[in-house]
Amino acid sequence: MDTHDQYGTKGTVRRLLAVAGAAALTLTVGLVTPLNPAPQQAEAESGRQVLTVAVAQSVDSLSPFLAARLVSTSLHRLTYEYLTNYDPKDNHAVPGLATRWEPSADKLTWTYTIRDNSKWSDGRQATAEDAAWTFNTMMTDEGAATANGSFVANFEKVTAPSPTELVIRLKKPQATMAALDVPIVPKHVWEKVDDFSKFNNDKDFPVVGNGPFVLTGYKADSYVRLRPNKSFWRGAPKFDELVFKYYKDGDAAVAALQKGEVSFVSGLTPAQADALKSQENVTVNDAPGRRFYALATNPGARAKNGQKFGDGHESLLDQKVRRALFMAVDRRTVVDKVFQGHAEEGEGYIPPRFAPYFWKPADGQRIPYDPDGAARLLDEAGYRKNGDGRRVGKNGRPITYRVLCHATDPQDKAVGKYLQEWWGELGIGVSLDCRDNVSDPWLAGEYDLAFDGWSVNPDPDFVLSIHTCAALPATPKDIGATDNFICDKKFDELYGRQLAEYDAAKRAVIVKQMESRLYDTGYMNVMAYPNAVEAYRTDQIASITRMPEAAGNIYGQDGYWSWWSATPAASGESSDDSSPTGVIIGIVAGVVVLAGLGVFFAMRRRATAEDRE
């Protein structure tokens, strides 16, 4: 989350699918139409400095009320200001559109001072009224709540007593008030929208915003163009233009980087990274990532009204079966053979990069790699082998699990082959269901297991919220905020406690209890924490900020630091990684919120190598 993903109805999804088109849901496969019909050299000859970023995701929506994918939410961080931002050194809350924020004694009323030096790109002043209108619209319009509705679910009232004062009244304490990952939009533009569930903000350019960049052009599955916002209060970016160029094939993107046709590529495979390390004028960044890579079970798709749907295998409702399956997964092999060392072995739900919330199971709690133990558990659960050595279900038929995977994700396919081997030894068949678009069967609950993954922000609230009962769809025809249809009352009780706990240390303890519960129930098997493996051309980019600065990612940050700070190589400025100026201004410590893929509204950063925030 950025971390988030949620909300909206199945009808909303269908409408957006119609708008985006089936091709917009594919994550990779071949190079699309070139961004520029003219040769790349023309840009250099014109004297313009263009920073071109290769991306593998399609934009799901340019509306900040609808966008769920990482590429889209990254664009919104560049285009619109949020109330607060995150310091690139240590992720603590720093000023954004708000210069300061403070709660009342009972922590139920929060007052934000809105800066008076932020202007919309059409010249109008950005005010507290814009923020109040944004939040109130999300509170009252289901379509506007599609992407970020969880942040306002606990809001009772939002007002703007003056242009520089925003007041939010809560129903109960909420620990994420310094980490509301909601793009603030200009009221005078967006109040003209009739249907927020249909409006994709992709017809009129330039798009009015107040972030460091102005979005000037877009072509689906091809490119997004942005220019510097010269009036941005923190200072304008240094490149003349920022371009996100879409590639369906990772090798094609790497080839473009090698030829100098793009400046930056992320989501590299180990082989691609190794090949680029010896490339002249290319720097490979291999840093601890903010994602986890998991295998999720279908625990029985259901709606809030109690109605069940989908066709998940009934055996997966048994906790012993889920545990047995995960006992037969060798995480070490996944890290060593699939990620080739560019990852850490996974266990808890939150990656080690977020130290306050990182959890590891106790020795007696840890699920070991133990195929023999897994076989015994399956026997105990009543799923024994027949004369052909196949495990059979209650209906007497051999068990074969359908595993959803991303058609162009090499990790999914490689791990899938291991699953076929590991679970085959248990007498269980594995059918890999690899698709360009996994959203349809996922949302319909028509799968048994699926490769899952989320990009996690410093505050874990959002990634935890997607496993609560409240996140389930209202009816089978609707779409909720759920990641995987999990509904566990003990988990819900812990979720409510962590959200209301302002003491950071005490809150961290509760969050770890939630991770422990998620681990024990066996719905999610976190196999690895992949590194952020990316590369850029040093003859095009002289310096750029990582997050965290010491050893972090460049693409998909919790903020706009990388592209805002990037310095053109031709400018002659320092080649050291630069820190953004003016970041540590009137800092108010606070908690921060999460922020992954498919069309998974505020609920699904259904993993490819990059998921929504």
JSON list of N, CA and C in Angstrom, two decimals, residues 421-462:
[
{"chain": "A", "resi": 421, "resn": "GLU", "atom": "N", "xyz": [6.24, -32.12, -7.73]},
{"chain": "A", "resi": 421, "resn": "GLU", "atom": "CA", "xyz": [7.14, -33.17, -7.24]},
{"chain": "A", "resi": 421, "resn": "GLU", "atom": "C", "xyz": [6.89, -33.45, -5.75]},
{"chain": "A", "resi": 422, "resn": "TRP", "atom": "N", "xyz": [6.86, -32.40, -4.93]},
{"chain": "A", "resi": 422, "resn": "TRP", "atom": "CA", "xyz": [6.73, -32.58, -3.49]},
{"chain": "A", "resi": 422, "resn": "TRP", "atom": "C", "xyz": [5.38, -33.19, -3.12]},
{"chain": "A", "resi": 423, "resn": "TRP", "atom": "N", "xyz": [4.30, -32.63, -3.67]},
{"chain": "A", "resi": 423, "resn": "TRP", "atom": "CA", "xyz": [2.98, -33.15, -3.32]},
{"chain": "A", "resi": 423, "resn": "TRP", "atom": "C", "xyz": [2.68, -34.45, -4.04]},
{"chain": "A", "resi": 424, "resn": "GLY", "atom": "N", "xyz": [3.35, -34.67, -5.17]},
{"chain": "A", "resi": 424, "resn": "GLY", "atom": "CA", "xyz": [3.19, -35.94, -5.85]},
{"chain": "A", "resi": 424, "resn": "GLY", "atom": "C", "xyz": [3.67, -37.09, -4.98]},
{"chain": "A", "resi": 425, "resn": "GLU", "atom": "N", "xyz": [4.74, -36.84, -4.21]},
{"chain": "A", "resi": 425, "resn": "GLU", "atom": "CA", "xyz": [5.25, -37.87, -3.30]},
{"chain": "A", "resi": 425, "resn": "GLU", "atom": "C", "xyz": [4.25, -38.16, -2.19]},
{"chain": "A", "resi": 426, "resn": "LEU", "atom": "N", "xyz": [3.35, -37.22, -1.92]},
{"chain": "A", "resi": 426, "resn": "LEU", "atom": "CA", "xyz": [2.29, -37.45, -0.93]},
{"chain": "A", "resi": 426, "resn": "LEU", "atom": "C", "xyz": [1.10, -38.17, -1.54]},
{"chain": "A", "resi": 427, "resn": "GLY", "atom": "N", "xyz": [1.11, -38.32, -2.86]},
{"chain": "A", "resi": 427, "resn": "GLY", "atom": "CA", "xyz": [-0.02, -38.93, -3.54]},
{"chain": "A", "resi": 427, "resn": "GLY", "atom": "C", "xyz": [-1.06, -37.93, -4.00]},
{"chain": "A", "resi": 428, "resn": "ILE", "atom": "N", "xyz": [-0.67, -36.66, -4.06]},
{"chain": "A", "resi": 428, "resn": "ILE", "atom": "CA", "xyz": [-1.60, -35.59, -4.46]},
{"chain": "A", "resi": 428, "resn": "ILE", "atom": "C", "xyz": [-1.17, -35.01, -5.79]},
{"chain": "A", "resi": 429, "resn": "GLY", "atom": "N", "xyz": [-2.11, -34.87, -6.70]},
{"chain": "A", "resi": 429, "resn": "GLY", "atom": "CA", "xyz": [-1.82, -34.27, -7.99]},
{"chain": "A", "resi": 429, "resn": "GLY", "atom": "C", "xyz": [-1.88, -32.75, -7.94]},
{"chain": "A", "resi": 430, "resn": "VAL", "atom": "N", "xyz": [-1.13, -32.11, -8.82]},
{"chain": "A", "resi": 430, "resn": "VAL", "atom": "CA", "xyz": [-1.11, -30.65, -8.93]},
{"chain": "A", "resi": 430, "resn": "VAL", "atom": "C", "xyz": [-1.32, -30.27, -10.38]},
{"chain": "A", "resi": 431, "resn": "SER", "atom": "N", "xyz": [-2.35, -29.47, -10.63]},
{"chain": "A", "resi": 431, "resn": "SER", "atom": "CA", "xyz": [-2.62, -28.94, -11.95]},
{"chain": "A", "resi": 431, "resn": "SER", "atom": "C", "xyz": [-2.39, -27.43, -11.93]},
{"chain": "A", "resi": 432, "resn": "LEU", "atom": "N", "xyz": [-1.35, -26.98, -12.62]},
{"chain": "A", "resi": 432, "resn": "LEU", "atom": "CA", "xyz": [-1.05, -25.55, -12.65]},
{"chain": "A", "resi": 432, "resn": "LEU", "atom": "C", "xyz": [-1.99, -24.85, -13.62]},
{"chain": "A", "resi": 433, "resn": "ASP", "atom": "N", "xyz": [-2.73, -23.89, -13.10]},
{"chain": "A", "resi": 433, "resn": "ASP", "atom": "CA", "xyz": [-3.67, -23.11, -13.90]},
{"chain": "A", "resi": 433, "resn": "ASP", "atom": "C", "xyz": [-3.07, -21.73, -14.11]},
{"chain": "A", "resi": 434, "resn": "CYS", "atom": "N", "xyz": [-2.18, -21.63, -15.11]},
{"chain": "A", "resi": 434, "resn": "CYS", "atom": "CA", "xyz": [-1.44, -20.39, -15.33]},
{"chain": "A", "resi": 434, "resn": "CYS", "atom": "C", "xyz": [-2.17, -19.49, -16.32]},
{"chain": "A", "resi": 435, "resn": "ARG", "atom": "N", "xyz": [-2.46, -18.28, -15.90]},
{"chain": "A", "resi": 435, "resn": "ARG", "atom": "CA", "xyz": [-3.24, -17.34, -16.71]},
{"chain": "A", "resi": 435, "resn": "ARG", "atom": "C", "xyz": [-2.61, -15.96, -16.73]},
{"chain": "A", "resi": 436, "resn": "ASP", "atom": "N", "xyz": [-2.89, -15.24, -17.81]},
{"chain": "A", "resi": 436, "resn": "ASP", "atom": "CA", "xyz": [-2.49, -13.83, -17.85]},
{"chain": "A", "resi": 436, "resn": "ASP", "atom": "C", "xyz": [-3.30, -13.03, -16.85]},
{"chain": "A", "resi": 437, "resn": "ASN", "atom": "N", "xyz": [-4.55, -13.40, -16.68]},
{"chain": "A", "resi": 437, "resn": "ASN", "atom": "CA", "xyz": [-5.44, -12.70, -15.75]},
{"chain": "A", "resi": 437, "resn": "ASN", "atom": "C", "xyz": [-5.99, -13.71, -14.75]},
{"chain": "A", "resi": 438, "resn": "VAL", "atom": "N", "xyz": [-5.51, -13.65, -13.52]},
{"chain": "A", "resi": 438, "resn": "VAL", "atom": "CA", "xyz": [-5.97, -14.60, -12.50]},
{"chain": "A", "resi": 438, "resn": "VAL", "atom": "C", "xyz": [-7.15, -14.06, -11.71]},
{"chain": "A", "resi": 439, "resn": "SER", "atom": "N", "xyz": [-7.56, -12.83, -12.00]},
{"chain": "A", "resi": 439, "resn": "SER", "atom": "CA", "xyz": [-8.57, -12.20, -11.15]},
{"chain": "A", "resi": 439, "resn": "SER", "atom": "C", "xyz": [-9.93, -12.87, -11.23]},
{"chain": "A", "resi": 440, "resn": "ASP", "atom": "N", "xyz": [-10.34, -13.30, -12.43]},
{"chain": "A", "resi": 440, "resn": "ASP", "atom": "CA", "xyz": [-11.68, -13.86, -12.57]},
{"chain": "A", "resi": 440, "resn": "ASP", "atom": "C", "xyz": [-11.89, -15.11, -11.73]},
{"chain": "A", "resi": 441, "resn": "PRO", "atom": "N", "xyz": [-11.06, -16.14, -11.84]},
{"chain": "A", "resi": 441, "resn": "PRO", "atom": "CA", "xyz": [-11.27, -17.32, -10.99]},
{"chain": "A", "resi": 441, "resn": "PRO", "atom": "C", "xyz": [-11.06, -17.02, -9.52]},
{"chain": "A", "resi": 442, "resn": "TRP", "atom": "N", "xyz": [-10.15, -16.08, -9.22]},
{"chain": "A", "resi": 442, "resn": "TRP", "atom": "CA", "xyz": [-9.89, -15.76, -7.82]},
{"chain": "A", "resi": 442, "resn": "TRP", "atom": "C", "xyz": [-11.12, -15.14, -7.18]},
{"chain": "A", "resi": 443, "resn": "LEU", "atom": "N", "xyz": [-11.67, -14.15, -7.84]},
{"chain": "A", "resi": 443, "resn": "LEU", "atom": "CA", "xyz": [-12.83, -13.46, -7.29]},
{"chain": "A", "resi": 443, "resn": "LEU", "atom": "C", "xyz": [-14.05, -14.36, -7.20]},
{"chain": "A", "resi": 444, "resn": "ALA", "atom": "N", "xyz": [-14.10, -15.35, -8.10]},
{"chain": "A", "resi": 444, "resn": "ALA", "atom": "CA", "xyz": [-15.22, -16.29, -8.10]},
{"chain": "A", "resi": 444, "resn": "ALA", "atom": "C", "xyz": [-15.00, -17.45, -7.14]},
{"chain": "A", "resi": 445, "resn": "GLY", "atom": "N", "xyz": [-13.82, -17.53, -6.53]},
{"chain": "A", "resi": 445, "resn": "GLY", "atom": "CA", "xyz": [-13.51, -18.63, -5.63]},
{"chain": "A", "resi": 445, "resn": "GLY", "atom": "C", "xyz": [-13.34, -19.95, -6.36]},
{"chain": "A", "resi": 446, "resn": "GLU", "atom": "N", "xyz": [-12.97, -19.88, -7.64]},
{"chain": "A", "resi": 446, "resn": "GLU", "atom": "CA", "xyz": [-12.85, -21.09, -8.45]},
{"chain": "A", "resi": 446, "resn": "GLU", "atom": "C", "xyz": [-11.38, -21.48, -8.58]},
{"chain": "A", "resi": 447, "resn": "TYR", "atom": "N", "xyz": [-10.81, -21.90, -7.49]},
{"chain": "A", "resi": 447, "resn": "TYR", "atom": "CA", "xyz": [-9.42, -22.35, -7.42]},
{"chain": "A", "resi": 447, "resn": "TYR", "atom": "C", "xyz": [-9.26, -23.12, -6.12]},
{"chain": "A", "resi": 448, "resn": "ASP", "atom": "N", "xyz": [-8.16, -23.86, -6.01]},
{"chain": "A", "resi": 448, "resn": "ASP", "atom": "CA", "xyz": [-7.87, -24.57, -4.76]},
{"chain": "A", "resi": 448, "resn": "ASP", "atom": "C", "xyz": [-6.76, -23.88, -3.99]},
{"chain": "A", "resi": 449, "resn": "LEU", "atom": "N", "xyz": [-5.67, -23.58, -4.68]},
{"chain": "A", "resi": 449, "resn": "LEU", "atom": "CA", "xyz": [-4.59, -22.80, -4.10]},
{"chain": "A", "resi": 449, "resn": "LEU", "atom": "C", "xyz": [-4.13, -21.78, -5.14]},
{"chain": "A", "resi": 450, "resn": "ALA", "atom": "N", "xyz": [-3.39, -20.78, -4.70]},
{"chain": "A", "resi": 450, "resn": "ALA", "atom": "CA", "xyz": [-2.95, -19.74, -5.63]},
{"chain": "A", "resi": 450, "resn": "ALA", "atom": "C", "xyz": [-1.67, -19.11, -5.13]},
{"chain": "A", "resi": 451, "resn": "PHE", "atom": "N", "xyz": [-0.81, -18.73, -6.07]},
{"chain": "A", "resi": 451, "resn": "PHE", "atom": "CA", "xyz": [0.37, -17.96, -5.70]},
{"chain": "A", "resi": 451, "resn": "PHE", "atom": "C", "xyz": [-0.08, -16.54, -5.39]},
{"chain": "A", "resi": 452, "resn": "ASP", "atom": "N", "xyz": [0.36, -16.04, -4.25]},
{"chain": "A", "resi": 452, "resn": "ASP", "atom": "CA", "xyz": [-0.12, -14.77, -3.74]},
{"chain": "A", "resi": 452, "resn": "ASP", "atom": "C", "xyz": [1.08, -13.92, -3.32]},
{"chain": "A", "resi": 453, "resn": "GLY", "atom": "N", "xyz": [0.90, -12.62, -3.24]},
{"chain": "A", "resi": 453, "resn": "GLY", "atom": "CA", "xyz": [1.97, -11.75, -2.80]},
{"chain": "A", "resi": 453, "resn": "GLY", "atom": "C", "xyz": [1.50, -10.32, -2.71]},
{"chain": "A", "resi": 454, "resn": "TRP", "atom": "N", "xyz": [2.03, -9.61, -1.75]},
{"chain": "A", "resi": 454, "resn": "TRP", "atom": "CA", "xyz": [1.66, -8.21, -1.54]},
{"chain": "A", "resi": 454, "resn": "TRP", "atom": "C", "xyz": [2.90, -7.38, -1.27]},
{"chain": "A", "resi": 455, "resn": "SER", "atom": "N", "xyz": [2.87, -6.15, -1.73]},
{"chain": "A", "resi": 455, "resn": "SER", "atom": "CA", "xyz": [3.88, -5.18, -1.35]},
{"chain": "A", "resi": 455, "resn": "SER", "atom": "C", "xyz": [3.41, -4.53, -0.06]},
{"chain": "A", "resi": 456, "resn": "VAL", "atom": "N", "xyz": [4.24, -4.57, 0.96]},
{"chain": "A", "resi": 456, "resn": "VAL", "atom": "CA", "xyz": [3.86, -4.13, 2.30]},
{"chain": "A", "resi": 456, "resn": "VAL", "atom": "C", "xyz": [4.47, -2.77, 2.60]},
{"chain": "A", "resi": 457, "resn": "ASN", "atom": "N", "xyz": [3.68, -1.91, 3.22]},
{"chain": "A", "resi": 457, "resn": "ASN", "atom": "CA", "xyz": [4.17, -0.60, 3.65]},
{"chain": "A", "resi": 457, "resn": "ASN", "atom": "C", "xyz": [4.61, -0.66, 5.10]},
{"chain": "A", "resi": 458, "resn": "PRO", "atom": "N", "xyz": [5.25, 0.38, 5.58]},
{"chain": "A", "resi": 458, "resn": "PRO", "atom": "CA", "xyz": [5.75, 0.36, 6.97]},
{"chain": "A", "resi": 458, "resn": "PRO", "atom": "C", "xyz": [4.67, 0.09, 8.00]},
{"chain": "A", "resi": 459, "resn": "ASP", "atom": "N", "xyz": [3.46, 0.55, 7.78]},
{"chain": "A", "resi": 459, "resn": "ASP", "atom": "CA", "xyz": [2.37, 0.23, 8.70]},
{"chain": "A", "resi": 459, "resn": "ASP", "atom": "C", "xyz": [1.57, -0.93, 8.11]},
{"chain": "A", "resi": 460, "resn": "PRO", "atom": "N", "xyz": [1.35, -1.98, 8.89]},
{"chain": "A", "resi": 460, "resn": "PRO", "atom": "CA", "xyz": [0.76, -3.20, 8.34]},
{"chain": "A", "resi": 460, "resn": "PRO", "atom": "C", "xyz": [-0.76, -3.24, 8.33]},
{"chain": "A", "resi": 461, "resn": "ASP", "atom": "N", "xyz": [-1.43, -2.18, 8.72]},
{"chain": "A", "resi": 461, "resn": "ASP", "atom": "CA", "xyz": [-2.88, -2.25, 8.90]},
{"chain": "A", "resi": 461, "resn": "ASP", "atom": "C", "xyz": [-3.61, -2.78, 7.67]},
{"chain": "A", "resi": 462, "resn": "PHE", "atom": "N", "xyz": [-3.26, -2.27, 6.50]},
{"chain": "A", "resi": 462, "resn": "PHE", "atom": "CA", "xyz": [-4.03, -2.68, 5.34]},
{"chain": "A", "resi": 462, "resn": "PHE", "atom": "C", "xyz": [-3.88, -4.15, 5.01]}
]
